[in-house]
Coordinates of C-alpha atoms and ligand atoms in Angstrom, one line a residue:
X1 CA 0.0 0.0 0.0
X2 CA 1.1 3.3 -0.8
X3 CA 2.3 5.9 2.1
X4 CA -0.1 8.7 2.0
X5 CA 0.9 11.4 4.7
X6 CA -0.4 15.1 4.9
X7 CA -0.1 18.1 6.6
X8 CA -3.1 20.0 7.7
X9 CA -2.5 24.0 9.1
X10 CA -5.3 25.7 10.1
X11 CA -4.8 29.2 8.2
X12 CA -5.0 31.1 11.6
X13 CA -1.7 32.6 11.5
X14 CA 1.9 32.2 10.3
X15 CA 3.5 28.6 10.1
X16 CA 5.2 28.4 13.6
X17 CA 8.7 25.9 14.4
X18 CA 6.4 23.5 15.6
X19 CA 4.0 23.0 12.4
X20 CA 6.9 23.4 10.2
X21 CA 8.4 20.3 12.1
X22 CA 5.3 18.3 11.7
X23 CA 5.0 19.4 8.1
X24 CA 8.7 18.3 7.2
X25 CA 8.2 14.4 9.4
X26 CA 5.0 13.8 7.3
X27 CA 7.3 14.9 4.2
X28 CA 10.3 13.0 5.3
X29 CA 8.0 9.8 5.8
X30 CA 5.9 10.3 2.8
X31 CA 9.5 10.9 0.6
X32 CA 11.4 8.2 2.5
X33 CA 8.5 5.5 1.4
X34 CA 8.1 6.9 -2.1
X35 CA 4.7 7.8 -1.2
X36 CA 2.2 10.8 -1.4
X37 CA 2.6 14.2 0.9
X38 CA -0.5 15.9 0.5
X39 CA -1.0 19.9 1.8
X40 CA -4.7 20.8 3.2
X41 CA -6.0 23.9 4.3
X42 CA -8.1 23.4 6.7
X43 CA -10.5 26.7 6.7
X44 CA -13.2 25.7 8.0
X45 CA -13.4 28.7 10.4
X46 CA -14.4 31.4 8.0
X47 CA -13.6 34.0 11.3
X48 CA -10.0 33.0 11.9
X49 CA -8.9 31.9 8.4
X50 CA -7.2 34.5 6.3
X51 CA -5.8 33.9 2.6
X52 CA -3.0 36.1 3.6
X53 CA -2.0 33.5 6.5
X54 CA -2.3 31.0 4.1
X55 CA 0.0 32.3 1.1
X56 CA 2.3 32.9 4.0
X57 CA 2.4 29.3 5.1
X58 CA 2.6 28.3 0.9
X59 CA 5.9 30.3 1.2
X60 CA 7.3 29.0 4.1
X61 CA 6.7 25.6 3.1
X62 CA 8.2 26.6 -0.7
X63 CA 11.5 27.6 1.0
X64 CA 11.9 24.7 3.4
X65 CA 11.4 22.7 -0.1
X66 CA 8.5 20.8 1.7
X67 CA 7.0 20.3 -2.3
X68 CA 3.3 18.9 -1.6
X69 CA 1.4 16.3 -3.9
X70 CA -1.1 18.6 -6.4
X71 CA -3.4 19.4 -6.1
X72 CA -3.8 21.7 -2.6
X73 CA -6.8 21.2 -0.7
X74 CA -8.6 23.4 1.1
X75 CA -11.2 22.0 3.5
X76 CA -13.4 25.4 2.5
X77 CA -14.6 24.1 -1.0
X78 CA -15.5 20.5 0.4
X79 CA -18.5 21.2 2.7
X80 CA -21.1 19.0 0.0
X81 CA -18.8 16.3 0.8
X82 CA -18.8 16.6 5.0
X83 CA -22.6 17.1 4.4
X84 CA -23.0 13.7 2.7
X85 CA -21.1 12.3 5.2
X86 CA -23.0 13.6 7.9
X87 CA -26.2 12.4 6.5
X88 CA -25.2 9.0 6.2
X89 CA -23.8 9.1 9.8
X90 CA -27.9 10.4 10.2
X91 CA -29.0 7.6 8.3
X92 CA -27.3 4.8 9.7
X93 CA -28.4 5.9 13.4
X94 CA -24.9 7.1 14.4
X95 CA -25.7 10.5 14.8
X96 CA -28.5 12.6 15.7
X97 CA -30.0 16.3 15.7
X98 CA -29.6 18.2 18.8
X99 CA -31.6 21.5 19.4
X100 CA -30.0 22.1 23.1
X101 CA -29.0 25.7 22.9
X102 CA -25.6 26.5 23.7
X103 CA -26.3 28.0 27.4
X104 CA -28.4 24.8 28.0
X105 CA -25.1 22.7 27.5
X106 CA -23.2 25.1 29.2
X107 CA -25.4 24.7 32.4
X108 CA -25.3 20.6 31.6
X109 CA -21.5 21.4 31.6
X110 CA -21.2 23.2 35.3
X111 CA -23.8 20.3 36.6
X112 CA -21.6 17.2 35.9
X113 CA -18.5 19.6 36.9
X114 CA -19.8 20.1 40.3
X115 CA -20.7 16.3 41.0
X116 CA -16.9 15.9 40.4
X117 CA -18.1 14.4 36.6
X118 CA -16.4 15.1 33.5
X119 CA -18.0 18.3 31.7
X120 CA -20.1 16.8 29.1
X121 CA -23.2 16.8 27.1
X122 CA -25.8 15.1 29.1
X123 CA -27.7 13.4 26.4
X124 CA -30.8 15.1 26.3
X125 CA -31.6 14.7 22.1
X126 CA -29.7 11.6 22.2
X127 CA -33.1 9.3 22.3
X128 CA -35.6 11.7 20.7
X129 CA -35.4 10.4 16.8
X130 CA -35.6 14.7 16.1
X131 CA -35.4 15.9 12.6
X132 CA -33.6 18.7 11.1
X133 CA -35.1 22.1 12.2
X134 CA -33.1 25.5 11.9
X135 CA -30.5 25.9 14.6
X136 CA -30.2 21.9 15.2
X137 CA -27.1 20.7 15.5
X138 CA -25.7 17.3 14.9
X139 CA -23.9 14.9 17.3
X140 CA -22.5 11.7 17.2
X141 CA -24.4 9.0 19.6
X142 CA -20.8 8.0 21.4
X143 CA -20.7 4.5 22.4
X144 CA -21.0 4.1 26.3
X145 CA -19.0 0.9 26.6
X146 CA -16.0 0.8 24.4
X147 CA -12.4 1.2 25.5
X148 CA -10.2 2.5 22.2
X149 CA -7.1 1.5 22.0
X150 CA -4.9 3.7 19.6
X151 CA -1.5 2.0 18.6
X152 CA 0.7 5.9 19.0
X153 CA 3.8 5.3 16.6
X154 CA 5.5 7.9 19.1
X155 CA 3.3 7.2 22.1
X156 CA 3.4 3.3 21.9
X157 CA -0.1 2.2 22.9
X158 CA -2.8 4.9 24.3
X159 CA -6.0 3.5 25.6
X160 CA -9.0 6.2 26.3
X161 CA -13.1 4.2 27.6
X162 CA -15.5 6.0 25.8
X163 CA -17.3 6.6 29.0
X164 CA -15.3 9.9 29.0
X165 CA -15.8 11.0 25.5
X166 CA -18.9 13.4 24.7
X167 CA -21.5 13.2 22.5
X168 CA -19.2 15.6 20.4
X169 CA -21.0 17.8 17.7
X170 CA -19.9 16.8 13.9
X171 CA -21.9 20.0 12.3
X172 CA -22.9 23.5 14.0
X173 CA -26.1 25.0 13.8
X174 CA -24.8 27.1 10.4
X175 CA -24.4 24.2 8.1
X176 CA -20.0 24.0 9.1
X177 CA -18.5 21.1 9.9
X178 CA -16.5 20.8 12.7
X179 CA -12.8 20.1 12.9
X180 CA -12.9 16.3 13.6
X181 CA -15.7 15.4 11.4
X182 CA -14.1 17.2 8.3
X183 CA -10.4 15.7 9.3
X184 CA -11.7 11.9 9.1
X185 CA -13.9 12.5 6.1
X186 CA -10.6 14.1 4.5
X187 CA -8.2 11.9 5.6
X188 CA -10.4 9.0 4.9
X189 CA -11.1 10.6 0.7
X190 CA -7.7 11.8 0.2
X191 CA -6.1 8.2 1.1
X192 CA -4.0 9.3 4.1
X193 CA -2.2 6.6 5.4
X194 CA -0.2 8.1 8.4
X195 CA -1.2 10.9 10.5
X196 CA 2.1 12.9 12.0
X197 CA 1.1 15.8 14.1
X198 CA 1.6 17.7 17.2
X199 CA 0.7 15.8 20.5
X200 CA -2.2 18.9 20.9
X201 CA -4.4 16.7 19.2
X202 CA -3.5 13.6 20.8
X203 CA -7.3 14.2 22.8
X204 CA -8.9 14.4 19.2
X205 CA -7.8 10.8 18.0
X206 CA -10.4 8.4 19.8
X207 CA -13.3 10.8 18.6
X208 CA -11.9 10.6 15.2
X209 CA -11.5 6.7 15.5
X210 CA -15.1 6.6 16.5
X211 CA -16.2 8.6 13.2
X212 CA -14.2 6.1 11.6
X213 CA -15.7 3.6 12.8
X214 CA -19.0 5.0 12.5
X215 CA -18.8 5.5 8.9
X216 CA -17.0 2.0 8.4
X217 CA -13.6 3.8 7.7
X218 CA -10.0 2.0 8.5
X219 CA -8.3 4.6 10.6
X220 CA -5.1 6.1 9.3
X221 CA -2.1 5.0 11.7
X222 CA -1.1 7.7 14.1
X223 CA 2.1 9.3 15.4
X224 CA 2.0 12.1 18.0
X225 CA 5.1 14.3 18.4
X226 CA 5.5 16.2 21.5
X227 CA 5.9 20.3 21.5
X228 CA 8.5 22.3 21.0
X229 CA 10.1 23.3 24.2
X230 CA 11.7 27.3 25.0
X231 CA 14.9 27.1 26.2
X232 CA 13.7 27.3 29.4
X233 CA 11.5 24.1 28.8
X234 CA 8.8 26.1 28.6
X235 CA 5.7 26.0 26.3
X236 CA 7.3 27.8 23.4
X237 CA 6.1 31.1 22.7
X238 CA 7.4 34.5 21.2
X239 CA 9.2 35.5 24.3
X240 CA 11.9 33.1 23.0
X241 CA 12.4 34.4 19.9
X242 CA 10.8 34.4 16.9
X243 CA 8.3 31.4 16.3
X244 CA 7.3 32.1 12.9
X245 CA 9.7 30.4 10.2
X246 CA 9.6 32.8 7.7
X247 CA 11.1 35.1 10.4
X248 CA 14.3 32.8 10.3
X249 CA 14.7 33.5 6.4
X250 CA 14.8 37.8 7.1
X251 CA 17.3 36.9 9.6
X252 CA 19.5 35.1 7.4
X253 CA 19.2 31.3 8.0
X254 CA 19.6 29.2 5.3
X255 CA 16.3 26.9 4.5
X256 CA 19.3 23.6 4.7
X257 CA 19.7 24.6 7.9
X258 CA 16.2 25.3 9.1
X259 CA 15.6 21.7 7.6
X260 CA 18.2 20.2 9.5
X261 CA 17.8 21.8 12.6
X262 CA 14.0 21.0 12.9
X263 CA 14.3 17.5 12.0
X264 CA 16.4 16.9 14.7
X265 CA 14.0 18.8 17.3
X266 CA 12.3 15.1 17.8
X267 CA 14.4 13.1 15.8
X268 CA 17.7 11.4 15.9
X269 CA 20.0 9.1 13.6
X270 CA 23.1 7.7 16.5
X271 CA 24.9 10.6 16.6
X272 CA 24.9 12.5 13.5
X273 CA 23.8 16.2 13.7
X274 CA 24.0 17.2 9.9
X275 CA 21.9 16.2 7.1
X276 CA 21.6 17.0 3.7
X277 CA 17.5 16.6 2.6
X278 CA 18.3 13.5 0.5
X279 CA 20.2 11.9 3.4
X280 CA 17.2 12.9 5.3
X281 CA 15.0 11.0 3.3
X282 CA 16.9 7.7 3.5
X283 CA 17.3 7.8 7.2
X284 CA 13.9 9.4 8.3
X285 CA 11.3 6.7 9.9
X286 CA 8.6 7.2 12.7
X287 CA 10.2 4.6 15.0
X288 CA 13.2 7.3 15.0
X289 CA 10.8 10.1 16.8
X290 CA 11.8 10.7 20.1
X291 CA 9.0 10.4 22.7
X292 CA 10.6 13.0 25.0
X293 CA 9.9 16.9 23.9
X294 CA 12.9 18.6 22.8
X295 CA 14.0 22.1 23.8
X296 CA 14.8 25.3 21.4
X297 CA 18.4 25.9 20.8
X298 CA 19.3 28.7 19.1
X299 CA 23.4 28.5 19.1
X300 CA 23.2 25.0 17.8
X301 CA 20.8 26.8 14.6
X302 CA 23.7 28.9 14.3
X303 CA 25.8 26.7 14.3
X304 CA 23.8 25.0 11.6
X305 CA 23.9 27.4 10.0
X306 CA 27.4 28.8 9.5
X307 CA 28.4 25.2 9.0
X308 CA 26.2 25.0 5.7
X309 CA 27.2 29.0 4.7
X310 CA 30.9 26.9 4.6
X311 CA 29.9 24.3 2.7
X312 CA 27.3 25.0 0.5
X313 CA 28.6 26.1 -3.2
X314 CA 30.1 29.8 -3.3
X315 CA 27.8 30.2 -6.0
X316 CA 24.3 29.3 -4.3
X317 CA 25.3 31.6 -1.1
X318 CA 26.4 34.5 -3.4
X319 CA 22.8 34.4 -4.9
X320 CA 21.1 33.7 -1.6
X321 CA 23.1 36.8 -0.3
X322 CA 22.0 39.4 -2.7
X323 CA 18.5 40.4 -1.1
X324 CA 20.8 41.0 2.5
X325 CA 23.3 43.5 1.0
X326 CA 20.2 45.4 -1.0
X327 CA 18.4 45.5 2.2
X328 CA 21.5 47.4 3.5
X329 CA 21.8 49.5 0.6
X330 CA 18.4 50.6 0.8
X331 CA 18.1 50.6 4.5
X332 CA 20.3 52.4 5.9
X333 CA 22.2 55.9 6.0
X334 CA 23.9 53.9 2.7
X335 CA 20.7 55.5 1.0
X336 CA 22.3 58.8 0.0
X337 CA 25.4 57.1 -1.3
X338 CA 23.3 54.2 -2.5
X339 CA 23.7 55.1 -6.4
X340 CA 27.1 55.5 -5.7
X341 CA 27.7 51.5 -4.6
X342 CA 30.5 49.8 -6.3
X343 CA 28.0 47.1 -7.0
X344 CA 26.0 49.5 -9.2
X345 CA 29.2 50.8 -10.9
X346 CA 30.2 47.2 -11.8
X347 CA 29.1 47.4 -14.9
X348 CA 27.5 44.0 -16.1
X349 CA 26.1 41.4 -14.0
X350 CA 28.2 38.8 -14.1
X351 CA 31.1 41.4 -12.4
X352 CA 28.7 41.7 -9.4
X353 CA 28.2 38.3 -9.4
X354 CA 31.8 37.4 -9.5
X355 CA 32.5 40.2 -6.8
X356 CA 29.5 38.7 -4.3
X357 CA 31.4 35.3 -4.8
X358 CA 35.0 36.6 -4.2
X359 CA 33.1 38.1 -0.9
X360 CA 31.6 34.5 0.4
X361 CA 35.1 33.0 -0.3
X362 CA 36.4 35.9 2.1
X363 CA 34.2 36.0 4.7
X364 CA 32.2 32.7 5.0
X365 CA 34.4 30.7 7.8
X366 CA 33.6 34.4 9.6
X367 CA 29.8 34.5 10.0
X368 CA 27.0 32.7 11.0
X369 CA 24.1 34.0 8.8
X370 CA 23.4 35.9 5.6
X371 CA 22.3 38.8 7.9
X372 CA 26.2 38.7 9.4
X373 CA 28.0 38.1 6.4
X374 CA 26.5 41.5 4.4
X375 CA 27.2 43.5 7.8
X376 CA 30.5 42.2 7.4
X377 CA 30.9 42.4 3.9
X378 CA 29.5 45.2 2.6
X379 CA 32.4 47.6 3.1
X380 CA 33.8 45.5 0.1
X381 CA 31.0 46.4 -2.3
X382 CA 30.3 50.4 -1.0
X383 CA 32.5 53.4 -3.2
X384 CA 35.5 54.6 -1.2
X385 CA 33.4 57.5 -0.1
X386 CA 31.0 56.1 1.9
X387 CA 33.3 54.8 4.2
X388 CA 33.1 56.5 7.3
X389 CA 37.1 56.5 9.0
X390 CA 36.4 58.9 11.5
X391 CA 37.1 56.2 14.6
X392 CA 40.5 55.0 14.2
X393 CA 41.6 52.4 15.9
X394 CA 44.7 52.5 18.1
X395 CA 46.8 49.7 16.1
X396 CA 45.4 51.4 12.6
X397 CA 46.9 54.7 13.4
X398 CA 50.5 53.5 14.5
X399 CA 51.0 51.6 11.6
X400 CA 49.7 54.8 9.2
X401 CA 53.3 55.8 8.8
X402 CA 53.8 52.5 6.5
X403 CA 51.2 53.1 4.2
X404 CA 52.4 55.5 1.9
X405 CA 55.0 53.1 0.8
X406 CA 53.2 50.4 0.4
X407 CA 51.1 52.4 -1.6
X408 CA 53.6 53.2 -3.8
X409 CA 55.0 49.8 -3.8
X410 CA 51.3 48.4 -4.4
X411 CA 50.9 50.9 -7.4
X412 CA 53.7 49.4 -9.0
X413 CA 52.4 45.7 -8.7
X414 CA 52.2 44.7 -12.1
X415 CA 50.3 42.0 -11.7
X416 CA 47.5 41.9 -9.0
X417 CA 46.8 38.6 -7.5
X418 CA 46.4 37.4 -4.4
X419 CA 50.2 35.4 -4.5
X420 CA 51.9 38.8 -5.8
X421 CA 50.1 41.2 -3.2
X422 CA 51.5 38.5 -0.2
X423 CA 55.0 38.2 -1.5
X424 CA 55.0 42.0 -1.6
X425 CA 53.6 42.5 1.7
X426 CA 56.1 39.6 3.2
X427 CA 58.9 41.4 1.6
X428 CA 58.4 44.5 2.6
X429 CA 57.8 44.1 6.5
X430 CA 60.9 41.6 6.3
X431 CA 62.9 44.3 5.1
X432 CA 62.3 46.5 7.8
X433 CA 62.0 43.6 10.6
X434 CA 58.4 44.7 10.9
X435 CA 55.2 42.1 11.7
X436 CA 52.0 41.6 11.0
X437 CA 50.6 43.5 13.7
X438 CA 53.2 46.8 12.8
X439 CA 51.2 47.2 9.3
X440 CA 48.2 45.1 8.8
X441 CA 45.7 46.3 10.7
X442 CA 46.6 49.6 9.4
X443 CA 46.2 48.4 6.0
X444 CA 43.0 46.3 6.7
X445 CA 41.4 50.0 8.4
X446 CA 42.1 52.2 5.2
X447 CA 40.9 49.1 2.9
X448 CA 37.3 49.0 5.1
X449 CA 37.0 51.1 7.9
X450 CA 36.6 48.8 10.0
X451 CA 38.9 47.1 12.8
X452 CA 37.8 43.2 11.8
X453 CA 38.1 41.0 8.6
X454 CA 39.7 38.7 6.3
X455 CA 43.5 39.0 5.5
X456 CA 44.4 42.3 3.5
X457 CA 45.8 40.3 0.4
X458 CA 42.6 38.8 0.2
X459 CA 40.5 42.4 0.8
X460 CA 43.1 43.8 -1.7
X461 CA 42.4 40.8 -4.5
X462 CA 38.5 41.9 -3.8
X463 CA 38.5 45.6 -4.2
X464 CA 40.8 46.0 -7.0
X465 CA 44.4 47.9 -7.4
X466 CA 42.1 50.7 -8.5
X467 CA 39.5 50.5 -5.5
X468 CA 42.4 49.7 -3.1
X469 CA 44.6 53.2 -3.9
X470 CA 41.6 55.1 -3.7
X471 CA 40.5 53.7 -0.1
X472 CA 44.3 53.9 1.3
X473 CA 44.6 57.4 -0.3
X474 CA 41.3 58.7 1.4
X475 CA 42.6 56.8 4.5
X476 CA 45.8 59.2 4.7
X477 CA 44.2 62.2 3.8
Ligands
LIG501 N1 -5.7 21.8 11.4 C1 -5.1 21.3 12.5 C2 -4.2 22.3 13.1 O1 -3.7 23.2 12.4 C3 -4.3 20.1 12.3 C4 -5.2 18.9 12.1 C5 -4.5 17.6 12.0 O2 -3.3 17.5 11.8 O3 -5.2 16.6 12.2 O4 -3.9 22.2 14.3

């Protein structure tokens, strides 16, 4: 039988870390069995839903390169389908209309809560036989005497009585479905096959089985992953830091990274920390989820991170860089020298591209996300005028009285490459029984304006003989 799995987000609000986790296990198991992953909408709640929390969970799922089974469901175009099913759970006896208001079940609520019960319908429409009339709602007759036994592939076996299970409602009084109903009838239609979501619904899983059972379905097999823990091994929220994915991207993380740092927030493979997507998809199963919740992390994301800013090709973080150096341009007090960029006097695009790869290659073993590595970088791609060199370091300005020979010396270069700028550099402090520290962070200050970087030949390679005279020139002056 084919692996059918499916992710399911209400369209309530941004896709959070935990979603996206569930999302990416259901894709993982669904990829790793050559099956189906299939993306619903579940919108049921006309109030809460908003097509604008929906395209933003599309594009967070797009950049984590969760790719979904066509065609994308929304639950909002399928109530004919939850009405037929209802009516045959009417026809068969399984279900019945209830006209009990909703303070009447309220007050039916409070009763059983003070008698020390569990807060339930009482049954009052159960036995009537009523038929529709406006306002009715309908409810599933619950069996009294049944103990469910759910086989959790993260949970191991859960058993729940039905004694404590309510009569629970299956359509409201407008016409809607309600969340369970619609989730078995879809799940059931669309083939699903495992079930992979957040332990908040673990409550939700014997009333589905009973609509199962009550239509004659085969339940889906079910895995419940525990939350997402704050650092604090809290119930994540926003006080630890972003929760919504797409937040991650502004701040320069790397989708790989996200990928891989999710996956192991609840799962593990021995040891290993870092995967690549297809390795992820060869090692991913559901005995591999880890029963225990796991707590946020943030260094070990960076970490992540920078690891795959290393190792991913130059040419794939020079393009995924671009958007974080234009933000910069167009951000901040850049603006006014903005048209005056190097980047816009490089002429052609394939210069700026070459120059943005040059820049990864300098400064990638430095940083830990996109967001770092423009702040780093973009001294590298701004005209010699917007540099600002009015706080000189201590070590810079003792080793100014060097500079003007080496710019000479520098202007003579015939060829400039990296090798021929180093030999030069060597030669010259050995010749005066100089070091490093006597002249390079001199040279590194006038080349950026800045204290931090990579080594000067490599800064000098980047900006140019042209680019470099003119910085060390408006340096001295
Ligand atoms: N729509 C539900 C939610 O966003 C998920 C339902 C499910 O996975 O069964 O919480």
């Amino acid at each position: 039988m084919k692996v059918v799995t499916r992710f399911a987000p209400s369209p309530t609000g941004a896709l959070h870390l935990g979603g996206a986790r569930t999302a990416l296990f259901s894709y993982l198991w669904a990829m790793h069995t050559n099956g189906r992953f299939l993306l619903r909408i579940e919108d049921t709640d006309t109030e809460r839903s908003k097509q604008e929390h929906t395209d933003a969970i599309l594009e967070s799922m797009r950049w984590l390169g969760l790719t979904w089974d066509e065609p994308l469901w929304y639950q909002s175009q399928r109530k004919d389908i939850y009405t037929h099913y209802v009516n045959v759970l009417l026809e068969t006896g399984h279900a019945y209309y209830c006209t009990c208001s909703p303070e009447e079940v309220e007050e039916m609520r409070e009763r059983a809560k003070a008698k020390g019960e569990q807060p339930k319908y009482d049954g009052t429409c159960r036995e009537k036989g009523l038929s529709y009339t406006q306002g009715a709602v309908v409810r599933l007759k619950t069996p009294h005497d049944r103990e469910i036994v759910i086989d959790d592939g993260v949970r191991g076996t859960v058993r729940i009585h039905t004694k404590e299970l309510d009569d629970m409602v299956l359509c409201r009084a407008d016409g809607m479905p309600t969340y369970n109903l619609a989730v078995v009838v879809d799940d059931h239609e669309m083939g699903v096959t495992h079930v992979i979501r957040g332990d908040d619904h673990v409550a939700n899983t014997p009333k589905q089985i009973l609509i199962y059972e009550a239509l004659g379905f085969t339940p889906p097999h079910f895995a419940h992953v525990p939350m997402i823990l704050g650092s604090d091994k809290q119930k994540l929220s926003k006080r630890h830091g972003a929760t919504a994915v797409i937040e991650y991207e502004k701040q320069g993380y790397l989708p790989q990274a996200m990928v891989n740092y999710l996956v192991r927030l609840g799962w593990s493979y021995g040891d290993e920390e870092l995967f690549t997507m297809e390795e992820l998809i060869q090692y991913f199963t559901i005995e591999g989820l880890n029963s225990a919740p796991s707590a946020i992390d943030f260094d070990k994301l960076r970490w992540i991170n920078a690891h795959y800013i290393k190792t991913l090709p130059v040419e794939y973080i020079a393009h995924q860089l671009r958007p974080f150096i234009e933000d910069i341009c167009s951000m901040n007090t850049i603006t006014a020298t903005h048209a005056s960029t190097r980047y816009m006097q490089c002429g052609t695009e394939e210069e700026y591209t070459s120059l943005l790869i040059d820049i990864v290659y300098a400064y990638r073993e430095r940083v830990h996300t996109l967001v770092e590595l423009a702040e780093q970088s973009i001294c590298c791609l701004l005209h010699y005028t917007a540099l600002d060199y009015s706080l000189v370091p201590k070590q810079a300005e003792k080793g100014k009285e060097y500079l003007v020979d080496i710019r000479k010396e520098l202007e003579a270069l015939s060829s400039w490459t990296h090798d021929a700028i180093l030999s030069l550099l060597q030669d010259y402090m050995k010749a005066r029984e100089l070091q490093n520290k006597d002249v390079l962070p001199s040279l590194r200050f006038a080349l950026t304006a800045l204290k931090g970087g990579p080594d000067v030949p490599i800064l000098l390679t980047i900006l140019g003989k042209e680019e470099s005279l003119l910085r060390i020139d408006r340096f001295l002056a």
